[in-house]
């Protein structure tokens, strides 16, 4: 029979300190955060006095401080910074290798926008369906020496192929290796063949000098191309001006031809008017002659009437006047004859 007086064993209630808490999921890395991570990496890694003679842990601690000093929302610890940088480094290096290869040998008639689209497509194919979403960070990293091709090779006309890292070349959990100050694992990893630690001061100075010379050559070539373009533009403008002058000359010639035609027409009109005036003058002269002849005929008739006037007038003075008039008429006609 069971002993009912035996006290039951109390259940142990875990204290809040003993209750295992579920680890919070870290916030997603948005494009602006990736961009800031790239900026912080460049800021720390491009200073040889900070990059050399230090372990990868110290290097990432400095990146952590720089990143969080610019990030106003989520704090990222050392491990988050390191893990994200390894994957971002791999993706941007691979994408840069693809893009640089297209940029060196661009298809005819394409633009940088076309190269970018082609690089994204090639990246998607080479990574078995992964999409390159770190465009903002890549824009900050693409001109750094590690992500671009050697400018000396570009000047000489040859390009050194940029090795494309595999998707697992920079695994953060690779055993037996420590990350260098540059965020790249030691030569024991598969990435050691193409990634290295930041260079020293002398090497950095030499690289800056070589890069400056290359930039000078590129700048000179750009200036010469701009001068040639300006000359071509000036020549085209000169041709346009000459064409305009020719058009103006043709227009002036047509105007002069019209003026000549108008002058000839005016001359013809003036000649016609002169002929009309002469004709009117002849008509007037003829009319005057007719009028004179008519007047002369009337005078002759009057004279004949006067001559035929009867001399036997009772008034002696009237008879005398008539005789005088008749005498004058006779003398007038005799003088004309």
Coordinates of C-alpha atoms in Angstrom, one line a residue:
X1 CA 0.0 0.0 0.0
X2 CA 1.3 3.4 -1.0
X3 CA 2.4 5.7 1.8
X4 CA 0.3 8.8 1.5
X5 CA 2.3 10.6 4.1
X6 CA 5.5 10.7 2.0
X7 CA 5.9 14.3 0.8
X8 CA 5.9 14.8 -2.9
X9 CA 9.1 15.9 -4.5
X10 CA 8.8 19.6 -5.3
X11 CA 9.2 20.6 -8.9
X12 CA 12.2 22.8 -9.6
X13 CA 11.1 26.2 -11.0
X14 CA 13.9 27.7 -13.0
X15 CA 14.8 31.3 -12.1
X16 CA 14.8 33.9 -14.8
X17 CA 18.6 33.8 -14.8
X18 CA 18.5 30.1 -15.5
X19 CA 15.9 30.3 -18.3
X20 CA 17.7 30.1 -21.6
X21 CA 16.8 33.2 -23.7
X22 CA 16.3 32.9 -27.4
X23 CA 19.0 34.7 -29.3
X24 CA 17.8 37.7 -31.2
X25 CA 18.2 37.6 -34.9
X26 CA 20.5 40.4 -36.1
X27 CA 18.9 43.0 -38.4
X28 CA 19.3 42.6 -42.1
X29 CA 22.1 44.4 -43.9
X30 CA 20.4 47.0 -46.0
X31 CA 22.2 48.6 -49.0
X32 CA 23.1 51.8 -47.1
X33 CA 24.7 49.7 -44.3
X34 CA 26.7 47.7 -46.8
X35 CA 27.8 50.9 -48.3
X36 CA 29.0 52.2 -45.0
X37 CA 30.8 49.0 -44.3
X38 CA 32.6 49.3 -47.6
X39 CA 33.5 53.0 -46.7
X40 CA 34.8 51.9 -43.3
X41 CA 36.9 49.1 -44.7
X42 CA 38.5 51.5 -47.2
X43 CA 39.0 54.1 -44.5
X44 CA 40.9 51.6 -42.3
X45 CA 42.6 49.4 -44.9
X46 CA 44.0 52.3 -47.1
X47 CA 46.1 53.6 -44.2
X48 CA 49.4 51.6 -44.2
X49 CA 50.3 52.8 -40.7
X50 CA 47.2 51.2 -39.3
X51 CA 47.0 48.2 -41.6
X52 CA 50.4 46.8 -41.2
X53 CA 51.8 44.8 -38.2
X54 CA 48.4 44.1 -36.7
X55 CA 46.2 41.1 -36.5
X56 CA 42.9 40.6 -38.2
X57 CA 41.1 41.0 -34.9
X58 CA 42.6 44.4 -34.3
X59 CA 41.8 45.4 -37.9
X60 CA 38.1 44.4 -37.6
X61 CA 37.8 46.2 -34.2
X62 CA 38.9 49.4 -35.9
X63 CA 36.3 48.8 -38.7
X64 CA 33.7 48.1 -36.0
X65 CA 34.4 51.4 -34.3
X66 CA 34.4 53.4 -37.6
X67 CA 31.2 51.7 -38.9
X68 CA 29.2 52.2 -35.7
X69 CA 30.4 55.9 -35.4
X70 CA 28.5 56.5 -38.7
X71 CA 25.6 54.1 -38.1
X72 CA 22.7 55.7 -36.2
X73 CA 20.3 52.8 -36.0
X74 CA 21.7 49.3 -35.3
X75 CA 25.0 48.6 -33.6
X76 CA 27.0 45.9 -35.3
X77 CA 29.5 43.9 -33.2
X78 CA 32.9 42.5 -34.2
X79 CA 31.5 39.1 -35.4
X80 CA 28.7 40.7 -37.4
X81 CA 31.1 43.1 -39.1
X82 CA 33.6 40.3 -39.9
X83 CA 31.0 37.9 -41.2
X84 CA 29.3 40.4 -43.4
X85 CA 32.5 41.8 -44.8
X86 CA 33.7 38.3 -45.9
X87 CA 30.6 37.7 -47.9
X88 CA 30.5 41.3 -49.2
X89 CA 34.2 41.1 -50.2
X90 CA 33.6 37.8 -52.1
X91 CA 30.6 39.1 -54.0
X92 CA 32.0 42.5 -54.9
X93 CA 35.4 41.0 -56.0
X94 CA 33.6 38.5 -58.2
X95 CA 31.3 41.1 -59.7
X96 CA 34.2 43.5 -60.3
X97 CA 36.1 40.8 -62.1
X98 CA 33.1 40.2 -64.4
X99 CA 32.5 43.9 -65.0
X100 CA 36.2 44.8 -65.6
X101 CA 36.4 42.1 -68.2
X102 CA 33.4 43.5 -70.0
X103 CA 34.7 47.0 -69.6
X104 CA 38.0 46.1 -71.2
X105 CA 36.3 44.4 -74.2
X106 CA 32.9 46.1 -74.6
X107 CA 30.6 44.9 -77.3
X108 CA 30.2 47.5 -80.1
X109 CA 27.6 50.1 -79.5
X110 CA 27.1 49.4 -75.8
X111 CA 27.2 51.9 -72.9
X112 CA 28.3 51.5 -69.2
X113 CA 24.6 50.8 -68.3
X114 CA 24.7 47.9 -70.8
X115 CA 27.9 46.6 -69.2
X116 CA 26.4 46.8 -65.7
X117 CA 23.3 44.8 -66.9
X118 CA 25.5 42.2 -68.6
X119 CA 27.7 41.9 -65.5
X120 CA 24.7 41.2 -63.3
X121 CA 23.4 38.6 -65.7
X122 CA 26.8 36.9 -65.9
X123 CA 27.1 37.0 -62.1
X124 CA 23.6 35.4 -61.8
X125 CA 24.7 32.6 -64.1
X126 CA 28.1 32.0 -62.5
X127 CA 26.7 31.9 -59.0
X128 CA 24.0 29.4 -59.8
X129 CA 21.1 31.8 -59.6
X130 CA 22.3 34.3 -57.0
X131 CA 21.5 38.0 -57.6
X132 CA 24.1 40.7 -57.0
X133 CA 22.4 43.1 -54.6
X134 CA 25.4 44.9 -53.3
X135 CA 25.6 47.6 -56.0
X136 CA 25.9 50.5 -53.6
X137 CA 28.9 49.0 -51.7
X138 CA 30.5 48.0 -55.0
X139 CA 30.2 51.6 -56.3
X140 CA 32.4 52.6 -53.3
X141 CA 34.9 49.7 -53.7
X142 CA 35.2 49.4 -57.5
X143 CA 37.9 52.1 -57.9
X144 CA 40.1 50.8 -55.1
X145 CA 43.2 49.0 -56.3
X146 CA 42.0 45.6 -55.1
X147 CA 38.8 45.7 -57.2
X148 CA 40.2 47.3 -60.4
X149 CA 42.6 46.0 -63.1
X150 CA 46.2 47.2 -63.2
X151 CA 46.2 50.6 -64.9
X152 CA 49.7 49.9 -66.3
X153 CA 48.4 47.0 -68.2
X154 CA 45.5 49.1 -69.5
X155 CA 47.9 51.8 -70.8
X156 CA 50.1 49.2 -72.6
X157 CA 47.1 47.7 -74.3
X158 CA 47.0 44.5 -72.3
X159 CA 44.9 43.6 -69.4
X160 CA 45.7 41.2 -66.5
X161 CA 42.7 39.0 -66.0
X162 CA 41.2 39.5 -62.6
X163 CA 40.6 36.1 -60.9
X164 CA 37.0 35.4 -60.1
X165 CA 36.7 34.0 -56.6
X166 CA 34.4 31.0 -56.1
X167 CA 31.4 31.4 -53.8
X168 CA 33.1 29.5 -51.0
X169 CA 36.6 30.9 -51.3
X170 CA 36.3 33.1 -48.3
X171 CA 34.3 31.0 -45.8
X172 CA 34.4 32.7 -42.4
X173 CA 34.4 29.4 -40.5
X174 CA 37.5 28.0 -42.3
X175 CA 39.4 26.1 -39.6
X176 CA 43.1 26.6 -38.9
X177 CA 43.5 30.1 -40.3
X178 CA 43.4 33.7 -38.9
X179 CA 42.1 36.7 -40.8
X180 CA 44.8 39.2 -41.7
X181 CA 44.4 43.0 -41.2
X182 CA 43.0 43.2 -44.7
X183 CA 40.0 40.9 -43.9
X184 CA 41.5 38.0 -46.0
X185 CA 42.4 34.6 -44.6
X186 CA 46.0 33.4 -44.6
X187 CA 47.5 31.5 -47.5
X188 CA 46.1 28.3 -46.0
X189 CA 42.8 29.2 -47.5
X190 CA 41.9 29.0 -51.2
X191 CA 41.6 32.8 -51.5
X192 CA 45.3 33.3 -50.8
X193 CA 46.2 33.0 -54.5
X194 CA 44.6 36.3 -55.4
X195 CA 44.0 38.4 -52.2
X196 CA 46.7 39.9 -50.0
X197 CA 47.2 42.1 -46.9
X198 CA 47.4 45.9 -47.3
X199 CA 50.7 47.0 -48.7
X200 CA 53.3 49.0 -46.8
X201 CA 54.2 52.6 -47.1
X202 CA 56.9 52.3 -49.8
X203 CA 54.8 50.0 -51.9
X204 CA 51.8 52.2 -51.4
X205 CA 53.8 55.3 -52.4
X206 CA 55.1 53.5 -55.5
X207 CA 51.5 52.4 -56.4
X208 CA 50.3 56.0 -56.0
X209 CA 53.1 57.2 -58.2
X210 CA 52.3 54.6 -60.9
X211 CA 48.7 55.3 -60.6
X212 CA 49.3 59.0 -60.9
X213 CA 51.4 58.5 -64.0
X214 CA 48.6 56.3 -65.4
X215 CA 46.1 59.0 -64.5
X216 CA 48.3 61.6 -66.2
X217 CA 48.4 59.5 -69.4
X218 CA 44.7 58.9 -69.3
X219 CA 44.1 62.6 -68.5
X220 CA 46.3 63.6 -71.5
X221 CA 44.6 61.2 -73.8
X222 CA 41.2 62.6 -72.6
X223 CA 42.4 66.1 -73.2
X224 CA 43.6 65.3 -76.7
X225 CA 40.3 63.5 -77.4
X226 CA 38.5 66.6 -76.2
X227 CA 40.7 68.9 -78.3
X228 CA 40.0 66.7 -81.4
X229 CA 36.3 66.7 -80.6
X230 CA 36.4 70.5 -80.3
X231 CA 38.2 70.8 -83.6
X232 CA 35.7 68.6 -85.3
X233 CA 32.9 70.6 -83.8
X234 CA 34.5 73.8 -85.0
X235 CA 35.0 72.4 -88.5
X236 CA 31.3 71.4 -88.5
X237 CA 30.3 74.8 -87.3
X238 CA 32.5 76.4 -90.1
X239 CA 30.8 74.2 -92.7
X240 CA 27.4 75.3 -91.3
X241 CA 28.5 78.9 -91.5
X242 CA 29.7 78.5 -95.1
X243 CA 26.5 76.8 -96.1
X244 CA 24.5 79.6 -94.5
X245 CA 26.7 82.2 -96.4
X246 CA 26.0 80.3 -99.6
X247 CA 22.3 80.3 -98.9
X248 CA 22.4 84.0 -98.2
X249 CA 24.4 84.6 -101.4
X250 CA 21.8 82.6 -103.4
X251 CA 19.0 84.6 -101.8
X252 CA 20.7 87.9 -102.6
X253 CA 21.3 86.8 -106.2
X254 CA 17.6 85.9 -106.6
X255 CA 16.7 89.4 -105.2
X256 CA 19.0 91.1 -107.7
X257 CA 17.5 89.0 -110.5
X258 CA 14.0 90.1 -109.4
X259 CA 15.2 93.7 -109.2
X260 CA 16.5 93.5 -112.7
X261 CA 13.2 92.0 -114.0
X262 CA 11.3 94.8 -112.2
X263 CA 13.6 97.4 -113.7
X264 CA 13.0 96.0 -117.2
X265 CA 9.3 95.9 -116.6
X266 CA 9.4 99.5 -115.4
X267 CA 11.4 100.5 -118.5
X268 CA 8.8 98.9 -120.7
X269 CA 6.0 100.6 -118.9
X270 CA 7.8 104.0 -119.2
X271 CA 8.3 103.4 -122.9
X272 CA 4.6 102.6 -123.3
X273 CA 3.7 105.7 -121.4
X274 CA 6.0 107.7 -123.6
X275 CA 4.4 106.3 -126.7
X276 CA 1.0 107.0 -125.3
X277 CA 2.0 110.6 -124.6
X278 CA 3.4 111.0 -128.1
X279 CA 0.3 109.6 -129.5
X280 CA -1.8 112.0 -127.5
X281 CA 0.4 114.8 -128.7
X282 CA -0.1 113.8 -132.3
X283 CA -3.8 113.6 -131.8
X284 CA -3.8 117.0 -130.2
X285 CA -1.8 118.4 -133.0
X286 CA -4.1 116.9 -135.6
X287 CA -7.1 118.3 -133.7
X288 CA -5.5 121.7 -133.7
X289 CA -4.9 121.5 -137.4
X290 CA -8.5 120.4 -138.0
X291 CA -9.7 123.2 -135.7
X292 CA -7.5 125.7 -137.6
X293 CA -8.7 124.5 -141.0
X294 CA -12.3 124.6 -139.7
X295 CA -11.8 128.1 -138.5
X296 CA -10.1 129.1 -141.8
X297 CA -13.1 127.6 -143.7
X298 CA -15.5 129.6 -141.6
X299 CA -13.3 132.7 -142.2
X300 CA -13.4 132.0 -145.9
X301 CA -17.1 131.7 -145.9
X302 CA -17.5 134.9 -144.0
X303 CA -15.2 136.6 -146.3
X304 CA -17.1 135.3 -149.3
X305 CA -20.3 136.6 -147.8
X306 CA -18.8 139.9 -147.2
X307 CA -17.5 140.1 -150.8
X308 CA -20.9 139.3 -152.1
X309 CA -22.4 142.0 -150.0
X310 CA -24.4 144.6 -152.1
X311 CA -22.5 147.8 -152.7
X312 CA -25.7 149.8 -153.3
X313 CA -26.3 150.8 -149.7
X314 CA -28.1 154.0 -148.9
X315 CA -25.8 154.9 -146.1
X316 CA -22.6 156.1 -147.6
X317 CA -20.6 155.4 -144.5
X318 CA -21.7 151.8 -144.3
X319 CA -20.9 151.5 -148.0
X320 CA -17.5 152.9 -147.4
X321 CA -16.8 150.4 -144.5
X322 CA -17.9 147.5 -146.6
X323 CA -15.6 148.5 -149.4
X324 CA -12.6 148.8 -146.9
X325 CA -13.4 145.3 -145.5
X326 CA -13.6 143.8 -149.0
X327 CA -10.3 145.4 -149.9
X328 CA -8.6 143.9 -146.8
X329 CA -10.0 140.5 -147.6
X330 CA -8.7 140.6 -151.1
X331 CA -5.3 141.7 -149.9
X332 CA -5.3 138.9 -147.3
X333 CA -6.0 136.2 -149.8
X334 CA -3.7 137.6 -152.4
X335 CA -0.9 137.6 -149.8
X336 CA -1.6 133.9 -149.0
X337 CA -1.6 133.0 -152.6

